[in-house]
Amino acid sequence: MKSPFADAELMHEPATVKFRGEEYSYIYSYYVEPDGQRYTTTEIDEENVRQVYDQYREKYGIPSPEEIAGIKERYGLSNAKLAAILGFGENQIANYLDGEVPSLSNGKTLAAIRNPLVMEAYVDNARDQIGDKTYGKIKERIAMMKEVVVEAV
């Protein structure tokens, strides 16, 4: 990363931070001016935070924003439809795709629906919330996924 100020030098040092009651170690990045003044940019702050979030996601098996996007694509769902199926708030999926870390319960739910059989149970329970057309399309996708699994065995 290039410093927004010509004389600043990008530095890295080990650091720890508490996140959701647990300590995580990461490599803290920052710029330092010749006079010793330290600062960060939004880009560096996001990278510092991402390191911690990634450790937390890995520890608890919570899907990353990219994995959540893949789940949506796999089932052909909008943020609103996925939220309705899972019983999440309207903006939660968008927030998770933007990098917010789901709660443990929501993270485990998102991880579980990778399995089409689990997703099918959620879809069946949400039929009234998503409508017959969406319900039918998702059930077709799930049926194709189950066929692939059976053929592989």
JSON list of C-alpha atoms in Angstrom, two decimals:
[
{"chain": "A", "resi": 1, "resn": "MET", "atom": "CA", "xyz": [0.00, 0.00, 0.00]},
{"chain": "A", "resi": 2, "resn": "LYS", "atom": "CA", "xyz": [1.21, 3.44, -0.88]},
{"chain": "A", "resi": 3, "resn": "SER", "atom": "CA", "xyz": [1.10, 6.10, 1.81]},
{"chain": "A", "resi": 4, "resn": "PRO", "atom": "CA", "xyz": [-1.09, 9.10, 1.11]},
{"chain": "A", "resi": 5, "resn": "PHE", "atom": "CA", "xyz": [1.83, 11.18, 2.44]},
{"chain": "A", "resi": 6, "resn": "ALA", "atom": "CA", "xyz": [5.21, 10.93, 0.74]},
{"chain": "A", "resi": 7, "resn": "ASP", "atom": "CA", "xyz": [7.35, 10.64, 3.88]},
{"chain": "A", "resi": 8, "resn": "ALA", "atom": "CA", "xyz": [5.24, 8.10, 5.79]},
{"chain": "A", "resi": 9, "resn": "GLU", "atom": "CA", "xyz": [6.42, 4.52, 6.08]},
{"chain": "A", "resi": 10, "resn": "LEU", "atom": "CA", "xyz": [4.12, 1.50, 6.26]},
{"chain": "A", "resi": 11, "resn": "MET", "atom": "CA", "xyz": [4.82, -0.49, 9.41]},
{"chain": "A", "resi": 12, "resn": "HIS", "atom": "CA", "xyz": [3.60, -3.85, 10.75]},
{"chain": "A", "resi": 13, "resn": "GLU", "atom": "CA", "xyz": [3.64, -5.23, 14.28]},
{"chain": "A", "resi": 14, "resn": "PRO", "atom": "CA", "xyz": [2.02, -8.05, 16.20]},
{"chain": "A", "resi": 15, "resn": "ALA", "atom": "CA", "xyz": [-1.11, -7.01, 18.09]},
{"chain": "A", "resi": 16, "resn": "THR", "atom": "CA", "xyz": [-4.01, -8.57, 19.96]},
{"chain": "A", "resi": 17, "resn": "VAL", "atom": "CA", "xyz": [-7.60, -7.46, 20.17]},
{"chain": "A", "resi": 18, "resn": "LYS", "atom": "CA", "xyz": [-10.74, -8.71, 21.91]},
{"chain": "A", "resi": 19, "resn": "PHE", "atom": "CA", "xyz": [-13.59, -9.65, 19.63]},
{"chain": "A", "resi": 20, "resn": "ARG", "atom": "CA", "xyz": [-16.80, -11.12, 21.03]},
{"chain": "A", "resi": 21, "resn": "GLY", "atom": "CA", "xyz": [-15.12, -11.84, 24.33]},
{"chain": "A", "resi": 22, "resn": "GLU", "atom": "CA", "xyz": [-12.05, -13.61, 22.94]},
{"chain": "A", "resi": 23, "resn": "GLU", "atom": "CA", "xyz": [-8.53, -12.41, 22.18]},
{"chain": "A", "resi": 24, "resn": "TYR", "atom": "CA", "xyz": [-7.16, -12.67, 18.66]},
{"chain": "A", "resi": 25, "resn": "SER", "atom": "CA", "xyz": [-3.62, -12.02, 17.47]},
{"chain": "A", "resi": 26, "resn": "TYR", "atom": "CA", "xyz": [-3.01, -10.34, 14.15]},
{"chain": "A", "resi": 27, "resn": "ILE", "atom": "CA", "xyz": [-0.49, -8.20, 12.32]},
{"chain": "A", "resi": 28, "resn": "TYR", "atom": "CA", "xyz": [-1.40, -4.55, 12.86]},
{"chain": "A", "resi": 29, "resn": "SER", "atom": "CA", "xyz": [-0.50, -2.28, 9.94]},
{"chain": "A", "resi": 30, "resn": "TYR", "atom": "CA", "xyz": [-0.15, 1.50, 10.12]},
{"chain": "A", "resi": 31, "resn": "TYR", "atom": "CA", "xyz": [1.79, 4.41, 8.69]},
{"chain": "A", "resi": 32, "resn": "VAL", "atom": "CA", "xyz": [4.35, 6.36, 10.68]},
{"chain": "A", "resi": 33, "resn": "GLU", "atom": "CA", "xyz": [5.56, 9.86, 9.84]},
{"chain": "A", "resi": 34, "resn": "PRO", "atom": "CA", "xyz": [9.23, 10.90, 10.34]},
{"chain": "A", "resi": 35, "resn": "ASP", "atom": "CA", "xyz": [8.10, 12.81, 13.46]},
{"chain": "A", "resi": 36, "resn": "GLY", "atom": "CA", "xyz": [6.70, 9.55, 14.92]},
{"chain": "A", "resi": 37, "resn": "GLN", "atom": "CA", "xyz": [3.03, 10.31, 14.37]},
{"chain": "A", "resi": 38, "resn": "ARG", "atom": "CA", "xyz": [1.06, 7.16, 13.52]},
{"chain": "A", "resi": 39, "resn": "TYR", "atom": "CA", "xyz": [-2.08, 6.89, 11.43]},
{"chain": "A", "resi": 40, "resn": "THR", "atom": "CA", "xyz": [-4.07, 4.45, 9.33]},
{"chain": "A", "resi": 41, "resn": "THR", "atom": "CA", "xyz": [-6.32, 4.71, 6.31]},
{"chain": "A", "resi": 42, "resn": "THR", "atom": "CA", "xyz": [-9.74, 3.19, 5.84]},
{"chain": "A", "resi": 43, "resn": "GLU", "atom": "CA", "xyz": [-8.15, 0.51, 3.64]},
{"chain": "A", "resi": 44, "resn": "ILE", "atom": "CA", "xyz": [-5.63, -0.44, 6.32]},
{"chain": "A", "resi": 45, "resn": "ASP", "atom": "CA", "xyz": [-8.27, -0.40, 9.06]},
{"chain": "A", "resi": 46, "resn": "GLU", "atom": "CA", "xyz": [-10.43, -2.77, 7.02]},
{"chain": "A", "resi": 47, "resn": "GLU", "atom": "CA", "xyz": [-7.49, -5.13, 6.47]},
{"chain": "A", "resi": 48, "resn": "ASN", "atom": "CA", "xyz": [-6.62, -5.10, 10.18]},
{"chain": "A", "resi": 49, "resn": "VAL", "atom": "CA", "xyz": [-10.22, -5.92, 11.13]},
{"chain": "A", "resi": 50, "resn": "ARG", "atom": "CA", "xyz": [-10.56, -8.53, 8.38]},
{"chain": "A", "resi": 51, "resn": "GLN", "atom": "CA", "xyz": [-7.69, -10.54, 9.87]},
{"chain": "A", "resi": 52, "resn": "VAL", "atom": "CA", "xyz": [-9.57, -10.86, 13.16]},
{"chain": "A", "resi": 53, "resn": "TYR", "atom": "CA", "xyz": [-12.92, -11.57, 11.52]},
{"chain": "A", "resi": 54, "resn": "ASP", "atom": "CA", "xyz": [-11.37, -14.30, 9.37]},
{"chain": "A", "resi": 55, "resn": "GLN", "atom": "CA", "xyz": [-9.91, -16.02, 12.44]},
{"chain": "A", "resi": 56, "resn": "TYR", "atom": "CA", "xyz": [-13.26, -15.88, 14.19]},
{"chain": "A", "resi": 57, "resn": "ARG", "atom": "CA", "xyz": [-15.10, -17.23, 11.13]},
{"chain": "A", "resi": 58, "resn": "GLU", "atom": "CA", "xyz": [-12.60, -20.07, 10.78]},
{"chain": "A", "resi": 59, "resn": "LYS", "atom": "CA", "xyz": [-12.76, -20.98, 14.47]},
{"chain": "A", "resi": 60, "resn": "TYR", "atom": "CA", "xyz": [-16.55, -21.24, 14.43]},
{"chain": "A", "resi": 61, "resn": "GLY", "atom": "CA", "xyz": [-17.14, -22.43, 10.87]},
{"chain": "A", "resi": 62, "resn": "ILE", "atom": "CA", "xyz": [-18.93, -19.25, 9.82]},
{"chain": "A", "resi": 63, "resn": "PRO", "atom": "CA", "xyz": [-19.01, -18.66, 6.06]},
{"chain": "A", "resi": 64, "resn": "SER", "atom": "CA", "xyz": [-17.15, -15.69, 4.60]},
{"chain": "A", "resi": 65, "resn": "PRO", "atom": "CA", "xyz": [-18.94, -13.03, 2.55]},
{"chain": "A", "resi": 66, "resn": "GLU", "atom": "CA", "xyz": [-17.74, -14.80, -0.61]},
{"chain": "A", "resi": 67, "resn": "GLU", "atom": "CA", "xyz": [-19.10, -18.13, 0.61]},
{"chain": "A", "resi": 68, "resn": "ILE", "atom": "CA", "xyz": [-22.46, -16.54, 1.47]},
{"chain": "A", "resi": 69, "resn": "ALA", "atom": "CA", "xyz": [-22.58, -15.06, -2.03]},
{"chain": "A", "resi": 70, "resn": "GLY", "atom": "CA", "xyz": [-21.90, -18.56, -3.37]},
{"chain": "A", "resi": 71, "resn": "ILE", "atom": "CA", "xyz": [-24.78, -19.99, -1.34]},
{"chain": "A", "resi": 72, "resn": "LYS", "atom": "CA", "xyz": [-27.12, -17.36, -2.75]},
{"chain": "A", "resi": 73, "resn": "GLU", "atom": "CA", "xyz": [-25.94, -18.11, -6.28]},
{"chain": "A", "resi": 74, "resn": "ARG", "atom": "CA", "xyz": [-26.18, -21.86, -5.78]},
{"chain": "A", "resi": 75, "resn": "TYR", "atom": "CA", "xyz": [-29.85, -21.61, -4.84]},
{"chain": "A", "resi": 76, "resn": "GLY", "atom": "CA", "xyz": [-30.64, -18.68, -7.15]},
{"chain": "A", "resi": 77, "resn": "LEU", "atom": "CA", "xyz": [-31.76, -16.37, -4.36]},
{"chain": "A", "resi": 78, "resn": "SER", "atom": "CA", "xyz": [-31.85, -12.65, -3.74]},
{"chain": "A", "resi": 79, "resn": "ASN", "atom": "CA", "xyz": [-30.81, -11.29, -0.35]},
{"chain": "A", "resi": 80, "resn": "ALA", "atom": "CA", "xyz": [-34.48, -10.76, 0.55]},
{"chain": "A", "resi": 81, "resn": "LYS", "atom": "CA", "xyz": [-35.53, -14.32, -0.37]},
{"chain": "A", "resi": 82, "resn": "LEU", "atom": "CA", "xyz": [-32.62, -15.91, 1.50]},
{"chain": "A", "resi": 83, "resn": "ALA", "atom": "CA", "xyz": [-33.40, -13.76, 4.55]},
{"chain": "A", "resi": 84, "resn": "ALA", "atom": "CA", "xyz": [-37.07, -14.77, 4.38]},
{"chain": "A", "resi": 85, "resn": "ILE", "atom": "CA", "xyz": [-36.20, -18.47, 4.14]},
{"chain": "A", "resi": 86, "resn": "LEU", "atom": "CA", "xyz": [-33.85, -18.30, 7.12]},
{"chain": "A", "resi": 87, "resn": "GLY", "atom": "CA", "xyz": [-35.98, -15.95, 9.21]},
{"chain": "A", "resi": 88, "resn": "PHE", "atom": "CA", "xyz": [-33.30, -13.26, 9.23]},
{"chain": "A", "resi": 89, "resn": "GLY", "atom": "CA", "xyz": [-33.95, -9.52, 9.15]},
{"chain": "A", "resi": 90, "resn": "GLU", "atom": "CA", "xyz": [-34.25, -7.91, 5.73]},
{"chain": "A", "resi": 91, "resn": "ASN", "atom": "CA", "xyz": [-30.81, -6.28, 5.78]},
{"chain": "A", "resi": 92, "resn": "GLN", "atom": "CA", "xyz": [-28.83, -9.04, 7.50]},
{"chain": "A", "resi": 93, "resn": "ILE", "atom": "CA", "xyz": [-27.75, -10.87, 4.36]},
{"chain": "A", "resi": 94, "resn": "ALA", "atom": "CA", "xyz": [-26.58, -7.60, 2.76]},
{"chain": "A", "resi": 95, "resn": "ASN", "atom": "CA", "xyz": [-24.64, -6.76, 5.93]},
{"chain": "A", "resi": 96, "resn": "TYR", "atom": "CA", "xyz": [-22.99, -10.20, 5.96]},
{"chain": "A", "resi": 97, "resn": "LEU", "atom": "CA", "xyz": [-22.05, -9.81, 2.29]},
{"chain": "A", "resi": 98, "resn": "ASP", "atom": "CA", "xyz": [-20.49, -6.45, 3.19]},
{"chain": "A", "resi": 99, "resn": "GLY", "atom": "CA", "xyz": [-18.28, -8.15, 5.79]},
{"chain": "A", "resi": 100, "resn": "GLU", "atom": "CA", "xyz": [-20.27, -8.02, 9.03]},
{"chain": "A", "resi": 101, "resn": "VAL", "atom": "CA", "xyz": [-19.71, -11.19, 11.04]},
{"chain": "A", "resi": 102, "resn": "PRO", "atom": "CA", "xyz": [-22.92, -13.14, 11.72]},
{"chain": "A", "resi": 103, "resn": "SER", "atom": "CA", "xyz": [-23.83, -14.22, 15.22]},
{"chain": "A", "resi": 104, "resn": "LEU", "atom": "CA", "xyz": [-22.86, -17.81, 16.01]},
{"chain": "A", "resi": 105, "resn": "SER", "atom": "CA", "xyz": [-26.43, -19.05, 15.50]},
{"chain": "A", "resi": 106, "resn": "ASN", "atom": "CA", "xyz": [-26.82, -17.25, 12.15]},
{"chain": "A", "resi": 107, "resn": "GLY", "atom": "CA", "xyz": [-23.34, -18.35, 11.09]},
{"chain": "A", "resi": 108, "resn": "LYS", "atom": "CA", "xyz": [-24.14, -21.97, 11.84]},
{"chain": "A", "resi": 109, "resn": "THR", "atom": "CA", "xyz": [-27.40, -21.68, 9.94]},
{"chain": "A", "resi": 110, "resn": "LEU", "atom": "CA", "xyz": [-25.60, -20.25, 6.90]},
{"chain": "A", "resi": 111, "resn": "ALA", "atom": "CA", "xyz": [-23.02, -23.04, 7.10]},
{"chain": "A", "resi": 112, "resn": "ALA", "atom": "CA", "xyz": [-25.70, -25.71, 7.44]},
{"chain": "A", "resi": 113, "resn": "ILE", "atom": "CA", "xyz": [-27.66, -24.66, 4.35]},
{"chain": "A", "resi": 114, "resn": "ARG", "atom": "CA", "xyz": [-24.71, -25.53, 2.15]},
{"chain": "A", "resi": 115, "resn": "ASN", "atom": "CA", "xyz": [-26.22, -29.00, 2.43]},
{"chain": "A", "resi": 116, "resn": "PRO", "atom": "CA", "xyz": [-29.22, -29.13, 0.07]},
{"chain": "A", "resi": 117, "resn": "LEU", "atom": "CA", "xyz": [-31.13, -31.42, 2.43]},
{"chain": "A", "resi": 118, "resn": "VAL", "atom": "CA", "xyz": [-30.87, -28.84, 5.22]},
{"chain": "A", "resi": 119, "resn": "MET", "atom": "CA", "xyz": [-31.78, -26.04, 2.83]},
{"chain": "A", "resi": 120, "resn": "GLU", "atom": "CA", "xyz": [-34.78, -28.03, 1.67]},
{"chain": "A", "resi": 121, "resn": "ALA", "atom": "CA", "xyz": [-36.14, -28.15, 5.22]},
{"chain": "A", "resi": 122, "resn": "TYR", "atom": "CA", "xyz": [-35.77, -24.37, 5.54]},
{"chain": "A", "resi": 123, "resn": "VAL", "atom": "CA", "xyz": [-37.45, -23.83, 2.16]},
{"chain": "A", "resi": 124, "resn": "ASP", "atom": "CA", "xyz": [-40.34, -26.14, 3.07]},
{"chain": "A", "resi": 125, "resn": "ASN", "atom": "CA", "xyz": [-40.86, -24.23, 6.32]},
{"chain": "A", "resi": 126, "resn": "ALA", "atom": "CA", "xyz": [-40.78, -20.87, 4.52]},
{"chain": "A", "resi": 127, "resn": "ARG", "atom": "CA", "xyz": [-43.12, -21.72, 1.64]},
{"chain": "A", "resi": 128, "resn": "ASP", "atom": "CA", "xyz": [-45.73, -19.18, 2.73]},
{"chain": "A", "resi": 129, "resn": "GLN", "atom": "CA", "xyz": [-43.10, -16.43, 3.07]},
{"chain": "A", "resi": 130, "resn": "ILE", "atom": "CA", "xyz": [-41.49, -16.93, -0.35]},
{"chain": "A", "resi": 131, "resn": "GLY", "atom": "CA", "xyz": [-44.44, -17.80, -2.58]},
{"chain": "A", "resi": 132, "resn": "ASP", "atom": "CA", "xyz": [-45.13, -20.77, -4.81]},
{"chain": "A", "resi": 133, "resn": "LYS", "atom": "CA", "xyz": [-43.05, -19.61, -7.80]},
{"chain": "A", "resi": 134, "resn": "THR", "atom": "CA", "xyz": [-39.85, -19.11, -5.77]},
{"chain": "A", "resi": 135, "resn": "TYR", "atom": "CA", "xyz": [-40.58, -22.26, -3.78]},
{"chain": "A", "resi": 136, "resn": "GLY", "atom": "CA", "xyz": [-40.84, -24.31, -6.99]},
{"chain": "A", "resi": 137, "resn": "LYS", "atom": "CA", "xyz": [-37.63, -22.90, -8.48]},
{"chain": "A", "resi": 138, "resn": "ILE", "atom": "CA", "xyz": [-35.62, -23.60, -5.33]},
{"chain": "A", "resi": 139, "resn": "LYS", "atom": "CA", "xyz": [-37.05, -27.10, -4.99]},
{"chain": "A", "resi": 140, "resn": "GLU", "atom": "CA", "xyz": [-35.99, -27.81, -8.59]},
{"chain": "A", "resi": 141, "resn": "ARG", "atom": "CA", "xyz": [-32.43, -26.68, -7.87]},
{"chain": "A", "resi": 142, "resn": "ILE", "atom": "CA", "xyz": [-32.31, -28.78, -4.71]},
{"chain": "A", "resi": 143, "resn": "ALA", "atom": "CA", "xyz": [-33.64, -31.82, -6.58]},
{"chain": "A", "resi": 144, "resn": "MET", "atom": "CA", "xyz": [-30.85, -31.46, -9.18]},
{"chain": "A", "resi": 145, "resn": "MET", "atom": "CA", "xyz": [-28.26, -31.15, -6.42]},
{"chain": "A", "resi": 146, "resn": "LYS", "atom": "CA", "xyz": [-29.57, -34.29, -4.73]},
{"chain": "A", "resi": 147, "resn": "GLU", "atom": "CA", "xyz": [-29.40, -36.18, -8.05]},
{"chain": "A", "resi": 148, "resn": "VAL", "atom": "CA", "xyz": [-25.76, -35.19, -8.47]},
{"chain": "A", "resi": 149, "resn": "VAL", "atom": "CA", "xyz": [-24.98, -36.45, -4.98]},
{"chain": "A", "resi": 150, "resn": "VAL", "atom": "CA", "xyz": [-26.76, -39.78, -5.63]},
{"chain": "A", "resi": 151, "resn": "GLU", "atom": "CA", "xyz": [-24.95, -40.22, -8.97]},
{"chain": "A", "resi": 152, "resn": "ALA", "atom": "CA", "xyz": [-21.59, -39.53, -7.31]},
{"chain": "A", "resi": 153, "resn": "VAL", "atom": "CA", "xyz": [-22.18, -42.30, -4.80]}
]
